[in-house]
Amino acid sequence: MIDSKIREQLVAIVGNENYDDTISGRLVYSYDATPNHQELPDAVISPKDKQDVCQILKVCNLEKIPIVARGSGSNLCGGTCPVEGGIVLLFKHMNQLLEIDKENLTVTVQPGLITQDMIKQVEAAGLFYPPDPSSMKISTIGGNISENSGGLRGLKYGVTRDYVLALEVVLPNGEMIHTGGKLAKDVAGYDLTRLFVGSEGTLGVITEATLKLIPKPESKKTMLALYQDIEAAARSVSQIIAKRIIPTTLEFLDKHTIRAVEDFAQIGLPTDVEAILLIEQDGPPEIVARDIQHIADICRSEQAVDVTVAKSDEEAEKLTTARRTALSALARLKPTTILEDATVPRSEIATMVKAINDIAIKHNVKISTFGHAGDGNLHPTCLTDVRDKDEMERVEAAFADIFAKAIDLGGTLTGEHGVGVMKSPYLEWKLGEAGIAVMKGIKEAIDPNNIMNPGKMFAKELKKRVVIGE
Amino acid sequence: MIDSKIREQLVAIVGNENYDDTISGRLVYSYDATPNHQELPDAVISPKDKQDVCQILKVCNLEKIPIVARGSGSNLCGGTCPVEGGIVLLFKHMNQLLEIDKENLTVTVQPGLITQDMIKQVEAAGLFYPPDPSSMKISTIGGNISENSGGLRGLKYGVTRDYVLALEVVLPNGEMIHTGGKLAKDVAGYDLTRLFVGSEGTLGVITEATLKLIPKPESKKTMLALYQDIEAAARSVSQIIAKRIIPTTLEFLDKHTIRAVEDFAQIGLPTDVEAILLIEQDGPPEIVARDIQHIADICRSEQAVDVTVAKSDEEAEKLTTARRTALSALARLKPTTILEDATVPRSEIATMVKAINDIAIKHNVKISTFGHAGDGNLHPTCLTDVRDKDEMERVEAAFADIFAKAIDLGGTLTGEHGVGVMKSPYLEWKLGEAGIAVMKGIKEAIDPNNIMNPGKMFAKELKKRVVIGE
């Protein structure tokens, strides 16, 4: 509850029209794309500009009111669920593309800008912003930065972190800092830019960002390789890289995902195969043609039952879009979809996919797997129903096993979705007590009153690590 | 002074042969490549392995003894000068390449490995580690990580930070943490990997690192463009990027540097021009040929007086090596060489080079400029003599003006050399009070007893910012 005096102060900052504490307004922002997490905020505030953000944070810091900065809420870790109430901060008035700088190859944006809208404007200028989270049609760039979003082009081009050059951040105490610049090289002190990237709104509020762009690739080609054997698909992935080809995209879909996607998108995907690799290469046309030929040869020699190269841009777009719809397609099948992003070294993909299947059988749950095979970032996806308490317990146990296995294989429990509230009980499995202590120390130094997205990343209750097979 | 009881404990950890507190032994490590900074350490210790490092740090933390981890001391910011005494830590027993993983494209190393030795082994495996600081023949990879070293290939490939995937770090309290993994994607908590990269030994001791590799480019070509007009050279840089070509290397040398290099290396550089651009492109041969042709056309249309492409690998190597010797070549001319690395957005290079020349005249000092024009990272280099107190004051005033100008142009006071003790009085100009406060908070959270490289990054006395022209 925000008492009436504080409410007055906040309304004075943003105006009545940007302060919503109606029950219906609060309900809308009580949850995000993550199933099974809901909590009402006390108010939903839309700052008009960065000065408003500074003032709001000053009030909240003094009064110890939690603040959850929120883009489109498309995250899958419960990252924007206001688990301790307080204020949800919206950026509908701070959603502009401020500048495309063609000489320095940068774009400067406000946090509320939709990722795909930015990408379209950037591409119209002949430039390219590679990170392409599957949610990019609705996600905001502020959300992408806060979660360090990945995407389908991560193998070749890296993730959001690799493209953030400068940030304007309002600290919990209401002071503003500027990190980095339009600079490829900057070593003036600790790398605060990358500390804020992926910090999930727990350290400050990003009010502006300058992102690195690269020249738009001249051309691209897309192909599909079909397999009756998952290990053959995984071997193909390893062989492509071993032959020193780094495709833009190297996606894996298992049979459950293929069927769901085909059922949903009806683009003619074969539904009688065990696995598909969706592969894309971009660059100068002659190099793309050469690489795609090499990749096709490798897939065939690794027992792909069929290899087809998209004949037109439209056909290619259809295939990529099909992959992007995987989550939506699967989500239709059951009331609840839980999609995780356990990530392993590329060499361990076959082992991990097999382990996921074994774990699903062990716990008697249904798990489909798709994801970014090229960078070891898999999306085991469980179709279930939150109302079925017994099954939900088995689902949770299965995912705990999946996290444990990923970590055992040298991987991590989250490759691109973030920790949020979902994975916070498991974070210590990856980082150890000492690693968590360092992160907590940083959090306390920057946000001593714990107002920034409290309840995220650092769990109150830890899960016990159960070693598989014991 | 380390008292005899503590001395006994430290000797018990590493053995007599790895503990040196003779005056001659200490003298060797009382300074690094940075002029005008010298302070005796109390002892020089060479841990045998990571367990030794843990134990040494435990003792030092308890006894509040400063620790300066040191590679080859080739840094240019006084970063490894033990300004508060204590222990200098050497890594001569921890200098192995532990693994090249061809499937995951990674190399795992100990901190004391020489950068160029690692690069050679990596290239023998058909792989490529792009960061190439000019000091790579003698620098260690641990030093590169601690300073976030740049190099000549930064424009296309980025800097050390962009290639560090995982770190093993011993914290000041002697506990060990592991960050990251052989993973392109990992968002499990704050990005500690990149917090330690470039932290200049102020947060912990790196005992192992896993670095990202990429396939070795198939071919490369090197060219020189000569100019009678610095602005024409700068315009060429802008035009190359504007035409969407990102060369591997785009180096600038002014006439003073050219003359010094030619005098030193005698490779036939013309000494009657105002500026040279050294340009390198790598990749598939047909693309390299095409890009080099485009670049040559651009340089000619921007009034380059001559453009030549190296006819053989040997000739190319000679040109690149010549550039790498710029510092050594200049250093021969006067007793003291002070080389800085003020960095500006690429679009501001011409303005910055001109400003540096004006500042040199204003303060009556001699400054040569060379550097990485493609990424705006310039190396204004002052030839002077530390014994000339009057001139040294003017040199310092000139560099203060250079830092101020770089920051005014949206740049930074250090692009790749680090803050160390040299630039710590100026850091606040870039970061502001609030930025410094965040960094200090992080430092205090991780190293509450301030034993890790104390006296670096955070200055006791700040320089007053004087706005140029006032």
GROMACS .gro file of C-alpha atoms in nm, chain B residues 112-276:
model
  165
  582GLY     CA    1   5.118  -1.607  -1.705
  583LEU     CA    2   5.107  -1.728  -2.067
  584ILE     CA    3   5.260  -1.485  -2.317
  585THR     CA    4   4.990  -1.355  -2.552
  586GLN     CA    5   5.183  -1.419  -2.872
  587ASP     CA    6   5.277  -1.772  -2.765
  588MET     CA    7   4.910  -1.846  -2.718
  589ILE     CA    8   4.819  -1.688  -3.051
  590LYS     CA    9   5.079  -1.899  -3.231
  591GLN     CA   10   4.950  -2.224  -3.081
  592VAL     CA   11   4.591  -2.126  -3.154
  593GLU     CA   12   4.674  -2.041  -3.516
  594ALA     CA   13   4.861  -2.369  -3.559
  595ALA     CA   14   4.525  -2.533  -3.482
  596GLY     CA   15   4.360  -2.332  -3.761
  597LEU     CA   16   4.188  -2.101  -3.514
  598PHE     CA   17   4.215  -1.732  -3.436
  599TYR     CA   18   4.232  -1.513  -3.126
  600PRO     CA   19   4.180  -1.158  -3.255
  601PRO     CA   20   4.293  -0.922  -2.973
  602ASP     CA   21   4.647  -0.817  -3.056
  603PRO     CA   22   4.785  -0.549  -2.823
  604SER     CA   23   5.104  -0.396  -2.958
  605SER     CA   24   5.287  -0.548  -2.661
  606MET     CA   25   5.169  -0.902  -2.740
  607LYS     CA   26   5.522  -1.033  -2.787
  608ILE     CA   27   5.587  -0.980  -2.417
  609SER     CA   28   5.249  -0.922  -2.254
  610THR     CA   29   5.071  -1.201  -2.067
  611ILE     CA   30   4.713  -1.303  -2.119
  612GLY     CA   31   4.642  -1.239  -1.750
  613GLY     CA   32   4.762  -0.883  -1.796
  614ASN     CA   33   4.555  -0.846  -2.114
  615ILE     CA   34   4.242  -0.957  -1.929
  616SER     CA   35   4.306  -0.735  -1.628
  617GLU     CA   36   4.357  -0.431  -1.854
  618ASN     CA   37   4.099  -0.531  -2.118
  619SER     CA   38   4.367  -0.483  -2.381
  620GLY     CA   39   4.280  -0.366  -2.727
  621GLY     CA   40   4.500  -0.380  -3.031
  622LEU     CA   41   4.513  -0.324  -3.405
  623ARG     CA   42   4.229  -0.559  -3.494
  624GLY     CA   43   3.978  -0.399  -3.256
  625LEU     CA   44   3.777  -0.224  -3.526
  626LYS     CA   45   3.651  -0.546  -3.680
  627TYR     CA   46   3.693  -0.794  -3.396
  628GLY     CA   47   3.659  -0.604  -3.069
  629VAL     CA   48   3.884  -0.620  -2.764
  630THR     CA   49   3.990  -0.873  -2.499
  631ARG     CA   50   3.657  -0.837  -2.316
  632ASP     CA   51   3.474  -0.971  -2.620
  633TYR     CA   52   3.671  -1.298  -2.605
  634VAL     CA   53   3.666  -1.387  -2.235
  635LEU     CA   54   3.408  -1.660  -2.179
  636ALA     CA   55   3.497  -1.787  -1.834
  637LEU     CA   56   3.725  -1.693  -1.547
  638GLU     CA   57   3.855  -1.859  -1.238
  639VAL     CA   58   3.918  -1.585  -0.985
  640VAL     CA   59   4.052  -1.591  -0.632
  641LEU     CA   60   3.870  -1.328  -0.427
  642PRO     CA   61   4.049  -1.112  -0.169
  643ASN     CA   62   3.919  -1.340   0.106
  644GLY     CA   63   4.094  -1.639  -0.054
  645GLU     CA   64   3.776  -1.800  -0.185
  646MET     CA   65   3.765  -1.907  -0.546
  647ILE     CA   66   3.482  -1.838  -0.789
  648HIS     CA   67   3.414  -1.955  -1.143
  649THR     CA   68   3.234  -1.723  -1.383
  650GLY     CA   69   3.081  -1.809  -1.722
  651GLY     CA   70   3.169  -2.122  -1.913
  652LYS     CA   71   3.232  -2.252  -2.265
  653LEU     CA   72   2.909  -2.079  -2.346
  654ALA     CA   73   2.806  -1.817  -2.599
  655LYS     CA   74   2.501  -1.745  -2.387
  656ASP     CA   75   2.492  -1.728  -2.010
  657VAL     CA   76   2.274  -1.491  -1.809
  658ALA     CA   77   2.293  -1.659  -1.470
  659GLY     CA   78   2.325  -1.346  -1.256
  660TYR     CA   79   2.536  -1.035  -1.298
  661ASP     CA   80   2.807  -1.044  -1.563
  662LEU     CA   81   3.099  -1.104  -1.325
  663THR     CA   82   3.320  -1.219  -1.612
  664ARG     CA   83   3.318  -0.874  -1.766
  665LEU     CA   84   3.336  -0.704  -1.429
  666PHE     CA   85   3.672  -0.871  -1.368
  667VAL     CA   86   3.792  -0.804  -1.724
  668GLY     CA   87   3.952  -0.461  -1.711
  669SER     CA   88   3.930  -0.437  -1.332
  670GLU     CA   89   4.309  -0.388  -1.321
  671GLY     CA   90   4.370  -0.638  -1.044
  672THR     CA   91   4.162  -0.438  -0.797
  673LEU     CA   92   3.897  -0.706  -0.734
  674GLY     CA   93   4.071  -1.042  -0.730
  675VAL     CA   94   4.342  -1.257  -0.886
  676ILE     CA   95   4.265  -1.435  -1.213
  677THR     CA   96   4.406  -1.788  -1.202
  678GLU     CA   97   4.256  -1.935  -1.520
  679ALA     CA   98   4.064  -1.810  -1.823
  680THR     CA   99   3.871  -1.964  -2.109
  681LEU     CA  100   3.877  -1.753  -2.423
  682LYS     CA  101   3.662  -1.760  -2.732
  683LEU     CA  102   3.827  -1.843  -3.064
  684ILE     CA  103   3.699  -1.803  -3.415
  685PRO     CA  104   3.798  -1.973  -3.740
  686LYS     CA  105   4.121  -1.833  -3.879
  687PRO     CA  106   4.049  -1.595  -4.167
  688GLU     CA  107   4.137  -1.754  -4.499
  689SER     CA  108   4.348  -1.469  -4.625
  690LYS     CA  109   4.447  -1.111  -4.564
  691LYS     CA  110   4.581  -0.811  -4.751
  692THR     CA  111   4.761  -0.503  -4.628
  693MET     CA  112   4.781  -0.161  -4.787
  694LEU     CA  113   4.921   0.185  -4.724
  695ALA     CA  114   4.761   0.517  -4.816
  696LEU     CA  115   4.974   0.831  -4.796
  697TYR     CA  116   4.840   1.180  -4.733
  698GLN     CA  117   4.966   1.540  -4.734
  699ASP     CA  118   4.661   1.639  -4.533
  700ILE     CA  119   4.556   1.485  -4.201
  701GLU     CA  120   4.192   1.571  -4.255
  702ALA     CA  121   4.191   1.385  -4.586
  703ALA     CA  122   4.318   1.077  -4.402
  704ALA     CA  123   4.043   1.114  -4.140
  705ARG     CA  124   3.783   1.163  -4.413
  706SER     CA  125   3.901   0.842  -4.577
  707VAL     CA  126   3.843   0.655  -4.249
  708SER     CA  127   3.489   0.789  -4.225
  709GLN     CA  128   3.418   0.716  -4.590
  710ILE     CA  129   3.538   0.355  -4.569
  711ILE     CA  130   3.299   0.285  -4.281
  712ALA     CA  131   3.019   0.485  -4.443
  713LYS     CA  132   3.058   0.260  -4.749
  714ARG     CA  133   2.987  -0.031  -4.506
  715ILE     CA  134   3.335  -0.181  -4.515
  716ILE     CA  135   3.480  -0.280  -4.178
  717PRO     CA  136   3.852  -0.346  -4.226
  718THR     CA  137   4.040  -0.556  -3.972
  719THR     CA  138   4.287  -0.277  -3.913
  720LEU     CA  139   4.276   0.094  -3.988
  721GLU     CA  140   4.582   0.258  -3.836
  722PHE     CA  141   4.689   0.619  -3.849
  723LEU     CA  142   5.047   0.750  -3.820
  724ASP     CA  143   5.138   1.118  -3.826
  725LYS     CA  144   5.458   1.251  -3.982
  726HIS     CA  145   5.658   1.249  -3.658
  727THR     CA  146   5.572   0.886  -3.597
  728ILE     CA  147   5.641   0.791  -3.959
  729ARG     CA  148   5.988   0.945  -3.942
  730ALA     CA  149   6.067   0.776  -3.611
  731VAL     CA  150   5.945   0.438  -3.734
  732GLU     CA  151   6.136   0.462  -4.062
  733ASP     CA  152   6.448   0.570  -3.881
  734PHE     CA  153   6.413   0.270  -3.650
  735ALA     CA  154   6.285  -0.004  -3.883
  736GLN     CA  155   6.415   0.117  -4.223
  737ILE     CA  156   6.153  -0.049  -4.433
  738GLY     CA  157   6.119   0.226  -4.690
  739LEU     CA  158   5.828   0.428  -4.548
  740PRO     CA  159   5.803   0.769  -4.720
  741THR     CA  160   5.906   1.039  -4.473
  742ASP     CA  161   5.781   1.337  -4.670
  743VAL     CA  162   5.408   1.289  -4.606
  744GLU     CA  163   5.185   1.426  -4.332
  745ALA     CA  164   5.002   1.104  -4.253
  746ILE     CA  165   4.977   0.736  -4.339
   0.00000   0.00000   0.00000
